[in-house]
Short mmCIF file of C-alpha atoms and ligand atoms in Angstrom, two decimals:
data_model
loop_
_atom_site.label_atom_id
_atom_site.label_comp_id
_atom_site.label_asym_id
_atom_site.label_seq_id
_atom_site.Cartn_x
_atom_site.Cartn_y
_atom_site.Cartn_z
CA MET Q 228 227.31 73.74 105.46
CA LEU Q 229 225.98 71.91 102.87
CA THR Q 230 225.55 73.01 99.12
CA THR Q 231 222.06 73.94 98.44
CA VAL Q 232 222.83 73.72 94.65
CA ASP Q 233 221.09 70.16 94.45
CA ASN Q 234 217.62 71.31 95.62
CA LYS Q 235 217.59 74.09 92.97
CA LYS Q 236 215.04 72.88 89.86
CA LYS Q 237 217.13 71.95 86.74
CA TYR Q 238 216.31 73.52 83.54
CA THR Q 239 217.23 73.32 79.78
CA ILE Q 240 216.78 75.67 77.09
CA ILE Q 241 217.14 74.35 73.72
CA THR Q 242 217.31 77.10 71.06
CA TYR Q 243 216.57 77.32 67.33
CA GLY Q 244 216.95 79.87 64.84
CA CYS Q 245 218.70 83.34 64.33
CA GLN Q 246 221.81 84.67 66.66
CA MET Q 247 219.07 87.13 68.44
CA ASN Q 248 217.21 83.59 70.01
CA PHE Q 249 220.60 82.89 70.77
CA SER Q 250 221.44 85.97 72.70
CA ASP Q 251 217.62 85.69 74.17
CA SER Q 252 218.26 82.67 75.74
CA GLU Q 253 221.00 83.80 77.68
CA VAL Q 254 219.05 86.38 78.73
CA VAL Q 255 216.33 83.98 80.17
CA SER Q 256 218.99 81.96 81.54
CA SER Q 257 220.20 84.82 83.85
CA ILE Q 258 216.81 85.47 84.59
CA LEU Q 259 216.25 81.88 85.80
CA ASN Q 260 219.41 81.59 87.62
CA ASP Q 261 218.33 84.77 89.45
CA ASN Q 262 215.07 82.68 90.67
CA GLY Q 263 216.54 79.78 92.39
CA TYR Q 264 217.03 77.25 88.73
CA GLN Q 265 220.18 75.71 87.66
CA SER Q 266 220.82 75.45 84.13
CA SER Q 267 221.45 71.83 82.85
CA ASP Q 268 223.03 70.12 79.33
CA ASP Q 269 220.73 66.98 80.47
CA HIS Q 270 217.55 67.53 79.50
CA ILE Q 271 216.33 64.13 79.87
CA ASN Q 272 216.92 64.97 83.97
CA SER Q 273 215.68 68.58 84.10
CA ASP Q 274 212.32 69.49 85.47
CA LEU Q 275 212.06 72.52 83.10
CA ILE Q 276 212.53 72.48 79.40
CA LEU Q 277 212.12 75.66 77.49
CA LEU Q 278 212.08 75.98 73.46
CA ASN Q 279 213.17 78.83 71.77
CA THR Q 280 211.56 78.82 68.75
CA CYS Q 281 211.96 80.19 65.20
CA SER Q 282 208.91 81.22 62.87
CA ILE Q 283 211.07 82.19 59.94
CA ARG Q 284 210.05 79.43 57.41
CA GLU Q 285 207.57 76.56 58.32
CA LYS Q 286 210.54 74.02 57.98
CA ALA Q 287 211.66 75.49 61.26
CA GLU Q 288 208.22 75.41 62.99
CA LEU Q 289 207.98 71.71 61.36
CA THR Q 290 211.40 70.85 63.19
CA ILE Q 291 210.45 72.35 66.76
CA ARG Q 292 206.89 70.61 66.51
CA LYS Q 293 208.72 67.30 66.07
CA LYS Q 294 211.01 67.88 69.06
CA LEU Q 295 208.13 68.69 71.25
CA GLN Q 296 206.74 65.34 70.13
CA SER Q 297 209.56 63.70 71.11
CA PHE Q 298 209.14 64.87 74.69
CA LYS Q 299 205.91 63.27 75.11
CA LYS Q 300 207.26 60.03 76.49
CA LEU Q 301 209.93 62.11 78.87
CA LYS Q 302 206.46 63.37 79.96
CA LYS Q 303 204.83 60.46 80.50
CA LYS Q 304 207.86 58.97 82.50
CA ASN Q 305 208.00 62.13 84.59
CA SER Q 306 204.99 63.76 85.52
CA ASN Q 307 206.60 66.78 87.27
CA LEU Q 308 208.71 67.61 83.99
CA LYS Q 309 207.35 71.40 82.50
CA ILE Q 310 208.04 72.49 79.20
CA GLY Q 311 207.69 75.99 77.66
CA VAL Q 312 207.85 77.57 74.58
CA LEU Q 313 209.49 80.56 74.11
CA GLY Q 314 210.44 83.01 71.22
CA CYS Q 315 208.60 83.20 67.91
CA MET Q 316 206.49 80.74 67.76
CA ALA Q 317 205.24 81.36 70.78
CA GLU Q 318 204.52 85.08 69.69
CA ARG Q 319 202.69 83.73 66.63
CA LEU Q 320 200.36 81.14 67.94
CA LYS Q 321 200.28 82.38 71.27
CA GLU Q 322 197.05 79.97 73.24
CA LYS Q 323 196.40 78.19 70.33
CA PHE Q 324 200.07 76.29 71.27
CA LEU Q 325 198.50 74.79 74.76
CA THR Q 326 195.21 73.14 72.29
CA GLU Q 327 197.69 72.20 69.39
CA GLU Q 328 200.57 71.10 71.32
CA LYS Q 329 199.17 69.32 74.73
CA MET Q 330 202.19 68.99 76.55
CA VAL Q 331 203.52 72.55 76.93
CA ASP Q 332 202.73 74.19 80.22
CA LEU Q 333 204.25 77.63 79.61
CA VAL Q 334 204.12 80.02 76.24
CA VAL Q 335 206.32 83.09 76.32
CA GLY Q 336 206.81 85.54 73.63
CA PRO Q 337 210.21 87.42 72.99
CA ASP Q 338 208.94 90.72 75.21
CA ALA Q 339 208.00 88.82 78.24
CA TYR Q 340 210.71 86.71 79.47
CA ARG Q 341 211.27 89.29 82.88
CA ASP Q 342 207.69 87.38 83.81
CA ILE Q 343 209.01 83.97 83.36
CA PRO Q 344 209.64 83.52 87.54
CA ASN Q 345 205.81 84.58 87.77
CA LEU Q 346 204.55 82.38 85.16
CA LEU Q 347 206.36 79.10 86.62
CA ARG Q 348 204.60 79.98 89.77
CA ASP Q 349 201.31 79.53 88.06
CA VAL Q 350 202.66 76.18 86.34
CA GLU Q 351 203.88 74.87 89.69
CA ILE Q 352 199.95 75.08 90.87
CA GLY Q 353 199.15 73.47 87.78
CA ASN Q 354 197.68 76.13 85.52
CA ASN Q 355 198.99 76.76 82.10
CA ALA Q 356 200.48 80.22 81.84
CA VAL Q 357 200.96 82.52 78.96
CA ASN Q 358 202.37 85.70 78.23
CA VAL Q 359 202.79 86.89 74.88
CA ILE Q 360 202.55 90.87 75.30
CA LEU Q 361 204.93 93.09 72.90
CA SER Q 362 206.73 95.78 74.32
CA LYS Q 363 207.91 99.34 72.93
CA ASP Q 364 210.62 99.50 75.24
CA GLU Q 365 211.91 96.46 76.50
CA THR Q 366 215.86 95.80 75.73
CA TYR Q 367 216.58 93.81 78.72
CA GLY Q 368 219.48 96.23 78.62
CA ASP Q 369 219.96 95.86 82.27
CA ILE Q 370 220.27 92.09 82.35
CA ASP Q 371 223.65 90.61 82.62
CA PRO Q 372 223.41 87.39 79.87
CA SER Q 373 224.50 84.05 81.48
CA ARG Q 374 226.74 82.59 78.66
CA LEU Q 375 225.66 79.67 77.40
CA LYS Q 376 227.98 77.13 75.88
CA SER Q 377 230.37 79.83 75.78
CA ASN Q 378 233.89 79.24 74.59
CA GLY Q 379 234.72 82.28 76.52
CA ILE Q 380 236.13 84.16 73.66
CA SER Q 381 233.29 85.33 71.50
CA ALA Q 382 230.13 86.55 72.51
CA PHE Q 383 226.94 88.19 71.33
CA VAL Q 384 225.52 91.66 72.06
CA SER Q 385 222.17 92.48 71.37
CA ILE Q 386 221.72 96.47 70.54
CA THR Q 387 218.16 96.60 69.02
CA ARG Q 388 215.22 94.61 69.01
CA GLY Q 389 212.25 94.04 66.92
CA CYS Q 390 212.21 95.34 63.38
CA ASP Q 391 209.71 98.06 61.59
CA ASN Q 392 210.96 96.98 57.99
CA MET Q 393 207.87 94.89 56.87
CA CYS Q 394 209.42 93.05 54.36
CA THR Q 395 206.47 91.34 53.14
CA PHE Q 396 207.34 87.96 53.31
CA CYS Q 397 208.77 88.37 56.87
CA VAL Q 398 207.43 87.23 60.01
CA VAL Q 399 209.85 89.00 62.44
CA PRO Q 400 208.17 92.27 62.74
CA PHE Q 401 204.61 90.57 64.23
CA THR Q 402 206.57 88.25 66.53
CA ARG Q 403 209.34 90.26 67.76
CA GLY Q 404 207.46 93.55 67.48
CA ARG Q 405 208.43 97.28 66.69
CA GLU Q 406 212.05 98.57 66.05
CA ARG Q 407 213.75 100.06 69.63
CA SER Q 408 217.31 100.52 70.48
CA ARG Q 409 219.29 99.80 73.73
CA ASP Q 410 220.81 102.19 76.07
CA PRO Q 411 224.45 102.41 75.19
CA LYS Q 412 225.50 102.77 78.53
CA SER Q 413 224.11 99.09 79.21
CA ILE Q 414 226.03 98.00 75.85
CA ILE Q 415 229.24 99.53 76.78
CA LYS Q 416 228.78 98.17 80.33
CA GLU Q 417 228.01 94.32 78.97
CA ILE Q 418 231.18 94.81 76.30
CA LEU Q 419 233.40 95.85 79.34
CA LYS Q 420 232.33 92.79 81.42
CA LEU Q 421 233.02 90.67 78.45
CA LYS Q 422 236.19 92.28 78.45
CA ASN Q 423 237.40 91.33 81.95
CA GLU Q 424 236.40 87.80 81.45
CA GLY Q 425 238.62 87.40 79.15
CA TYR Q 426 236.07 87.27 76.17
CA SER Q 427 238.07 88.71 72.29
CA GLU Q 428 235.16 88.99 70.16
CA ILE Q 429 231.78 90.71 70.19
CA THR Q 430 228.91 90.56 67.73
CA LEU Q 431 226.36 93.23 68.04
CA LEU Q 432 223.18 92.01 66.98
CA GLY Q 433 220.15 93.16 65.72
CA GLN Q 434 217.61 92.93 62.85
CA ASN Q 435 218.66 95.78 61.51
CA VAL Q 436 221.48 97.39 63.28
CA ASP Q 437 222.50 100.34 60.85
CA SER Q 438 219.21 101.47 62.07
CA TYR Q 439 220.05 101.80 65.76
CA LEU Q 440 219.32 104.98 67.63
CA TRP Q 441 219.40 106.13 70.91
CA TYR Q 442 217.83 109.21 72.00
CA GLY Q 443 216.60 108.30 75.69
CA GLY Q 444 214.26 105.40 74.99
CA GLY Q 445 211.41 104.12 72.89
CA LEU Q 446 210.31 103.42 69.41
CA LYS Q 447 212.64 104.94 66.46
CA LYS Q 448 209.75 105.79 64.69
CA ASP Q 449 208.73 108.43 67.74
CA PHE Q 450 211.95 109.74 67.17
CA LYS Q 451 210.41 112.99 65.04
CA ASP Q 452 208.58 113.90 68.63
CA ALA Q 453 211.89 114.13 70.59
CA THR Q 454 213.01 117.02 71.94
CA GLU Q 455 215.88 119.38 70.49
CA LEU Q 456 218.20 118.28 72.88
CA GLN Q 457 217.30 114.68 72.58
CA LYS Q 458 218.13 115.01 68.77
CA LYS Q 459 221.23 116.82 69.17
CA SER Q 460 222.69 114.19 71.63
CA SER Q 461 221.29 111.10 69.72
CA LEU Q 462 223.50 107.96 68.92
CA SER Q 463 223.74 106.46 65.42
CA PHE Q 464 224.87 103.11 64.83
CA SER Q 465 228.10 104.81 63.45
CA LYS Q 466 228.92 106.64 66.37
CA LEU Q 467 227.94 103.39 68.35
CA LEU Q 468 230.37 101.73 66.56
CA GLU Q 469 233.37 104.22 67.11
CA LEU Q 470 232.48 104.43 70.82
CA ILE Q 471 233.00 100.61 71.35
CA ALA Q 472 235.89 100.29 68.76
CA THR Q 473 237.84 103.51 70.72
CA ASN Q 474 236.92 101.92 74.10
CA PHE Q 475 237.59 98.32 73.41
CA LYS Q 476 240.77 98.47 70.82
CA SER Q 477 241.86 94.94 71.97
CA MET Q 478 238.53 93.24 71.44
CA ARG Q 479 237.46 92.38 67.56
CA ILE Q 480 233.91 93.99 66.68
CA ARG Q 481 231.48 92.45 64.13
CA PHE Q 482 227.88 93.09 63.57
CA THR Q 483 224.87 91.81 62.13
CA THR Q 484 222.41 92.43 60.09
CA SER Q 485 222.71 95.16 58.16
CA ASN Q 486 220.05 96.39 55.93
CA PRO Q 487 220.83 98.01 52.49
CA GLN Q 488 218.68 100.97 52.66
CA ASP Q 489 220.15 101.78 56.14
CA MET Q 490 223.80 101.42 55.71
CA SER Q 491 225.45 104.90 56.14
CA GLU Q 492 228.35 106.13 54.47
CA ASP Q 493 229.61 106.75 57.90
CA VAL Q 494 229.52 103.46 59.11
CA LEU Q 495 231.99 102.12 55.91
CA ASN Q 496 234.15 105.27 57.42
CA VAL Q 497 234.25 104.37 60.66
CA MET Q 498 234.99 100.29 59.71
CA ALA Q 499 237.39 101.60 57.48
CA LYS Q 500 239.25 103.75 60.49
CA HIS Q 501 239.36 101.07 63.31
CA LYS Q 502 241.58 97.68 62.26
CA ASN Q 503 239.63 96.13 65.58
CA ILE Q 504 236.29 96.13 63.27
CA CYS Q 505 236.32 93.24 61.45
CA LYS Q 506 236.32 93.76 57.72
CA HIS Q 507 232.54 91.62 56.96
CA ILE Q 508 229.17 92.81 56.00
CA HIS Q 509 226.32 90.40 56.03
CA LEU Q 510 224.00 92.36 53.34
CA PRO Q 511 221.02 90.82 52.59
CA VAL Q 512 219.67 91.33 49.02
CA GLN Q 513 216.81 88.46 48.87
CA SER Q 514 216.45 88.97 44.73
CA GLY Q 515 218.25 90.79 42.29
CA SER Q 516 215.16 91.87 40.38
CA ASP Q 517 213.42 95.24 41.09
CA LYS Q 518 210.34 94.03 40.45
CA ILE Q 519 210.23 91.06 42.98
CA LEU Q 520 212.14 93.63 45.42
CA ASN Q 521 209.35 95.87 45.12
CA LEU Q 522 206.78 92.88 45.62
CA MET Q 523 209.03 92.18 48.90
CA ASN Q 524 208.52 95.80 50.14
CA ARG Q 525 212.46 96.15 50.28
CA LYS Q 526 213.09 100.00 50.26
CA HIS Q 527 216.10 100.03 47.75
CA THR Q 528 216.54 99.14 43.94
CA ILE Q 529 219.20 96.91 42.60
CA ASN Q 530 221.10 100.13 41.01
CA GLU Q 531 221.15 101.44 44.49
CA TYR Q 532 222.27 98.16 45.84
CA LYS Q 533 225.36 97.96 43.56
CA GLU Q 534 226.33 101.40 44.33
CA LEU Q 535 226.47 100.50 48.04
CA ILE Q 536 228.49 97.55 47.28
CA ASN Q 537 230.93 99.82 44.76
CA LYS Q 538 231.10 102.19 47.92
CA ILE Q 539 231.73 99.32 50.11
CA ARG Q 540 235.00 97.99 47.85
CA ARG Q 541 236.09 101.64 47.58
CA ILE Q 542 236.08 102.50 51.11
CA ILE Q 543 236.88 99.04 52.57
CA PRO Q 544 238.61 97.25 49.91
CA ASN Q 545 239.28 93.95 51.71
CA CYS Q 546 235.85 93.54 52.80
CA GLY Q 547 234.20 90.52 53.08
CA ILE Q 548 230.28 90.55 51.83
CA SER Q 549 227.55 87.97 52.22
CA HIS Q 550 224.32 87.60 51.45
CA ASP Q 551 220.67 85.64 52.09
CA ILE Q 552 218.61 85.14 49.02
CA ILE Q 553 215.26 83.90 48.43
CA THR Q 554 214.31 81.77 45.80
CA GLY Q 555 210.64 81.50 44.53
CA PHE Q 556 209.03 84.12 45.73
CA PRO Q 557 205.61 85.03 44.25
CA ASN Q 558 205.47 86.33 41.03
CA GLU Q 559 208.96 85.54 40.36
CA SER Q 560 209.57 84.67 36.56
CA GLU Q 561 212.76 83.19 34.58
CA ASP Q 562 213.62 86.38 33.75
CA ASP Q 563 213.59 87.47 37.79
CA HIS Q 564 215.49 84.70 38.55
CA LYS Q 565 218.39 85.59 35.82
CA LEU Q 566 218.20 88.93 37.32
CA THR Q 567 219.04 87.36 40.77
CA LEU Q 568 221.96 85.01 39.06
CA GLU Q 569 223.22 88.45 37.17
CA LEU Q 570 223.50 90.22 40.50
CA MET Q 571 225.68 87.43 42.47
CA ASN Q 572 227.61 87.60 39.49
CA TYR Q 573 228.52 91.17 39.71
CA VAL Q 574 228.70 91.18 43.55
CA LYS Q 575 230.97 87.73 43.38
CA TYR Q 576 229.90 87.36 47.34
CA ASP Q 577 232.08 85.61 49.73
CA PHE Q 578 229.22 83.46 50.71
CA GLY Q 579 225.53 83.48 51.30
CA PHE Q 580 222.48 82.11 53.20
CA MET Q 581 219.88 80.50 50.25
CA PHE Q 582 216.18 79.87 51.11
CA LYS Q 583 213.17 78.89 49.17
CA TYR Q 584 210.02 81.26 49.79
CA SER Q 585 208.05 79.42 52.56
CA GLU Q 586 204.37 81.38 53.04
CA ARG Q 587 203.92 82.66 56.46
CA PRO Q 588 200.71 83.16 57.99
CA GLY Q 589 199.98 86.61 58.57
CA THR Q 590 202.62 88.60 56.25
CA PRO Q 591 201.45 90.93 53.98
CA ALA Q 592 202.73 88.34 51.35
CA TYR Q 593 200.26 85.51 52.38
CA LYS Q 594 197.61 88.11 52.41
CA LYS Q 595 198.12 89.51 49.19
CA LEU Q 596 200.00 87.60 46.90
CA ASP Q 597 199.74 83.93 45.68
CA ASP Q 598 202.39 81.51 46.21
CA ASN Q 599 202.26 80.67 42.41
CA VAL Q 600 205.89 79.36 41.82
CA PRO Q 601 205.69 75.51 42.00
CA GLU Q 602 207.77 73.90 44.47
CA LYS Q 603 209.79 71.70 41.74
CA ILE Q 604 210.89 75.45 40.54
CA LYS Q 605 211.92 77.01 43.50
CA GLN Q 606 214.09 74.17 44.36
CA LYS Q 607 215.45 74.36 40.47
CA ARG Q 608 216.20 77.71 41.34
CA LEU Q 609 217.56 77.09 44.84
CA GLN Q 610 219.81 74.87 43.75
CA GLU Q 611 221.16 76.82 40.70
CA ILE Q 612 222.12 80.04 43.03
CA ILE Q 613 223.42 77.63 45.46
CA ASP Q 614 225.89 76.16 43.00
CA LEU Q 615 226.83 79.66 41.69
CA GLN Q 616 227.54 80.39 45.24
CA GLN Q 617 229.72 77.98 45.52
CA LYS Q 618 231.95 78.49 42.47
CA HIS Q 619 232.37 82.15 43.90
CA SER Q 620 233.07 81.38 47.28
CA PHE Q 621 235.63 78.78 46.00
CA ASN Q 622 237.24 81.20 43.94
CA ASN Q 623 237.24 84.29 46.24
CA LEU Q 624 238.78 81.73 49.07
CA LYS Q 625 241.75 80.86 46.25
CA ASP Q 626 242.67 84.64 45.97
CA TYR Q 627 243.57 84.16 50.05
CA VAL Q 628 245.93 81.21 49.07
CA GLY Q 629 249.99 82.72 49.75
CA THR Q 630 248.74 85.54 52.01
CA ASN Q 631 248.67 85.71 55.73
CA CYS Q 632 245.17 86.39 57.74
CA GLU Q 633 244.68 87.50 61.20
CA VAL Q 634 242.80 84.07 62.89
CA LEU Q 635 241.09 84.53 66.48
CA ILE Q 636 241.50 80.58 67.40
CA GLU Q 637 237.99 79.53 68.74
CA LYS Q 638 237.99 75.98 68.84
CA GLU Q 639 239.49 72.68 67.66
CA SER Q 640 238.47 71.82 63.96
CA LYS Q 641 235.26 69.18 63.75
CA LYS Q 642 237.38 67.43 60.82
CA SER Q 643 240.59 67.21 62.73
CA SER Q 644 241.72 67.37 66.73
CA GLN Q 645 245.36 68.28 65.41
CA PHE Q 646 243.78 71.48 64.04
CA TRP Q 647 242.32 74.71 65.39
CA CYS Q 648 239.83 76.57 63.58
CA GLY Q 649 238.88 80.42 63.73
CA ARG Q 650 237.83 83.48 61.59
CA ASN Q 651 239.58 85.72 59.68
CA SER Q 652 238.36 89.44 59.70
CA GLN Q 653 236.51 88.87 56.92
CA ASN Q 654 234.49 85.89 58.70
CA ILE Q 655 235.58 83.06 56.59
CA MET Q 656 236.82 80.11 58.87
CA VAL Q 657 240.82 79.08 58.62
CA VAL Q 658 241.70 75.81 59.80
CA PHE Q 659 245.47 75.47 60.39
CA PRO Q 660 247.67 73.25 62.85
CA LYS Q 661 247.70 73.20 66.64
CA LYS Q 662 251.40 73.38 67.51
CA ASN Q 663 251.26 75.15 70.89
CA LEU Q 664 248.75 77.32 70.04
CA LYS Q 665 245.94 78.16 72.19
CA PRO Q 666 242.12 78.92 72.11
CA GLY Q 667 241.57 82.89 72.29
CA GLU Q 668 244.79 83.86 70.91
CA THR Q 669 245.19 85.89 67.99
CA VAL Q 670 247.55 84.32 64.96
CA SER Q 671 248.99 85.08 61.94
CA VAL Q 672 248.16 81.93 59.20
CA LYS Q 673 249.81 81.48 56.14
CA ILE Q 674 247.01 80.15 54.03
CA ILE Q 675 248.15 77.16 51.77
CA ASP Q 676 244.97 75.92 50.33
CA ASN Q 677 241.14 76.48 50.41
CA THR Q 678 237.76 74.55 49.96
CA SER Q 679 234.68 76.86 48.73
CA THR Q 680 233.79 76.98 52.62
CA THR Q 681 236.97 76.98 54.27
CA LEU Q 682 240.51 78.41 54.31
CA ILE Q 683 243.82 76.24 55.25
CA GLY Q 684 246.70 77.71 56.95
CA ARG Q 685 249.85 77.04 58.38
CA SER Q 686 250.80 78.85 61.71
N1 5AD V 147 210.60 82.35 53.41
C1 5AD V 147 212.18 82.14 52.99
N2 5AD V 147 213.20 82.95 53.84
C2 5AD V 147 212.78 84.30 54.08
N3 5AD V 147 213.44 84.62 55.15
C3 5AD V 147 212.73 85.47 56.09
N4 5AD V 147 211.42 85.45 55.99
C4 5AD V 147 211.34 83.93 54.77
C5 5AD V 147 210.16 83.60 54.56
N5 5AD V 147 209.70 83.54 54.55
C6 5AD V 147 215.10 84.58 55.08
C7 5AD V 147 215.65 86.14 54.09
C8 5AD V 147 215.94 86.73 56.03
C9 5AD V 147 216.51 85.97 56.36
C10 5AD V 147 216.87 85.66 57.80
O1 5AD V 147 215.52 84.40 56.27
O2 5AD V 147 216.45 85.78 53.65
O3 5AD V 147 217.27 87.89 55.35
FE1 SF4 V 148 212.53 90.42 58.38
FE2 SF4 V 148 212.70 92.28 56.73
FE3 SF4 V 148 212.86 92.84 59.14
FE4 SF4 V 148 214.89 91.17 58.09
S1 SF4 V 148 214.44 93.36 57.73
S2 SF4 V 148 213.57 91.13 59.91
S3 SF4 V 148 213.59 90.37 56.80
S4 SF4 V 148 210.96 92.47 57.93
#
């Protein structure tokens, strides 16, 4: 019998932004595959192009708008081509997208992906379709993600959605809604499937993984109304992590992102106890100044953050620590900036992600604070923290020279076809000669040199 595959409509998903978006694209792909569509890498010949978008900074949105403009010609050539916008920009701009970017047919927010097949039916008959309703309990827990562009070695597993933290600069609570946790049974089922398919590493994902709390479903903020039984049998992040580490001893486990005020000592103890939990914590701080942290509505002080760092170093001496920092937040003075440099000198992070403050419409900072640090100063401060981070990264990585690291081989090194690359437990990239090793294998690599981003080894 002839295959019907060729009759299927082809779609391409182009993903921007955070790991959560990449994970969501796999959910969308699974929904489309179950509804008669076929994934394709060739967007030029696709019937449907979906952009999974990011709103975190203005620059991200501009990049996506440019991409959309580049589809104008394609659309002229192929009048059947449909274009959809998913994710945070869809949620933020809603129907406005249809008027602002004329070639868009479909706008779907992060909690409405199950509705895509219905919306596509509307689009097929010539209507525009929009669903940006945010949900209190959607976690897509029962959907088996289609692993897009997967290396078959490491995969993301989402455990929470949304965020309740309301950092004043951040658009995420508005675009991804309230924080909710995913049913642990569905998490375990997904990891088991990954294990059976030969995956060796999972990264548990959430905007704020440490506040994971399962008590039968619903918003975290409603936990206070839960029954005594629900409270007693509830599952925190440390318990979930331990459950996964114990049940999947052969797999490496990572998680991101942690919020300083929610990271418990229990999580650190579980990390220290289980060899298969990678020794890396991504711990955004955003600023080294209490004044700025307060304006950002970050719910901890710098002293509390330093205490947490000390605790991490005491409980997990070899733990890699990384950060996110924003420069030029409203009212940031030169002294506040110096406090950020001082904090960096205290922690000596292994790596970090550094950004200039970008005002996001609708956020509390947009409403209440003046974006009053000149662009030039934002840039100068950003460069200073990047330079300092590079120095710390180089020095920290130098300490690995002469030691052996356990590395999970992921792929060929970008720089040389003679080398593999993969990450060590601390999430640092290691490159080393291929020899007769294969991706997916975990090897002990002797480190012989380093740059500020990479360890160079001999297998
Ligand atoms: N401007 C600049 N950076 C931002 N981030 C979030 N919102 C903004 C913004 N408005 C950064 C924070 C966060 C990371 C994911 O993105 O550092 O931790
Ligand atoms: Fe945004 Fe803060 Fe939530 Fe992170 S913790 S997603 S920065 S509001």
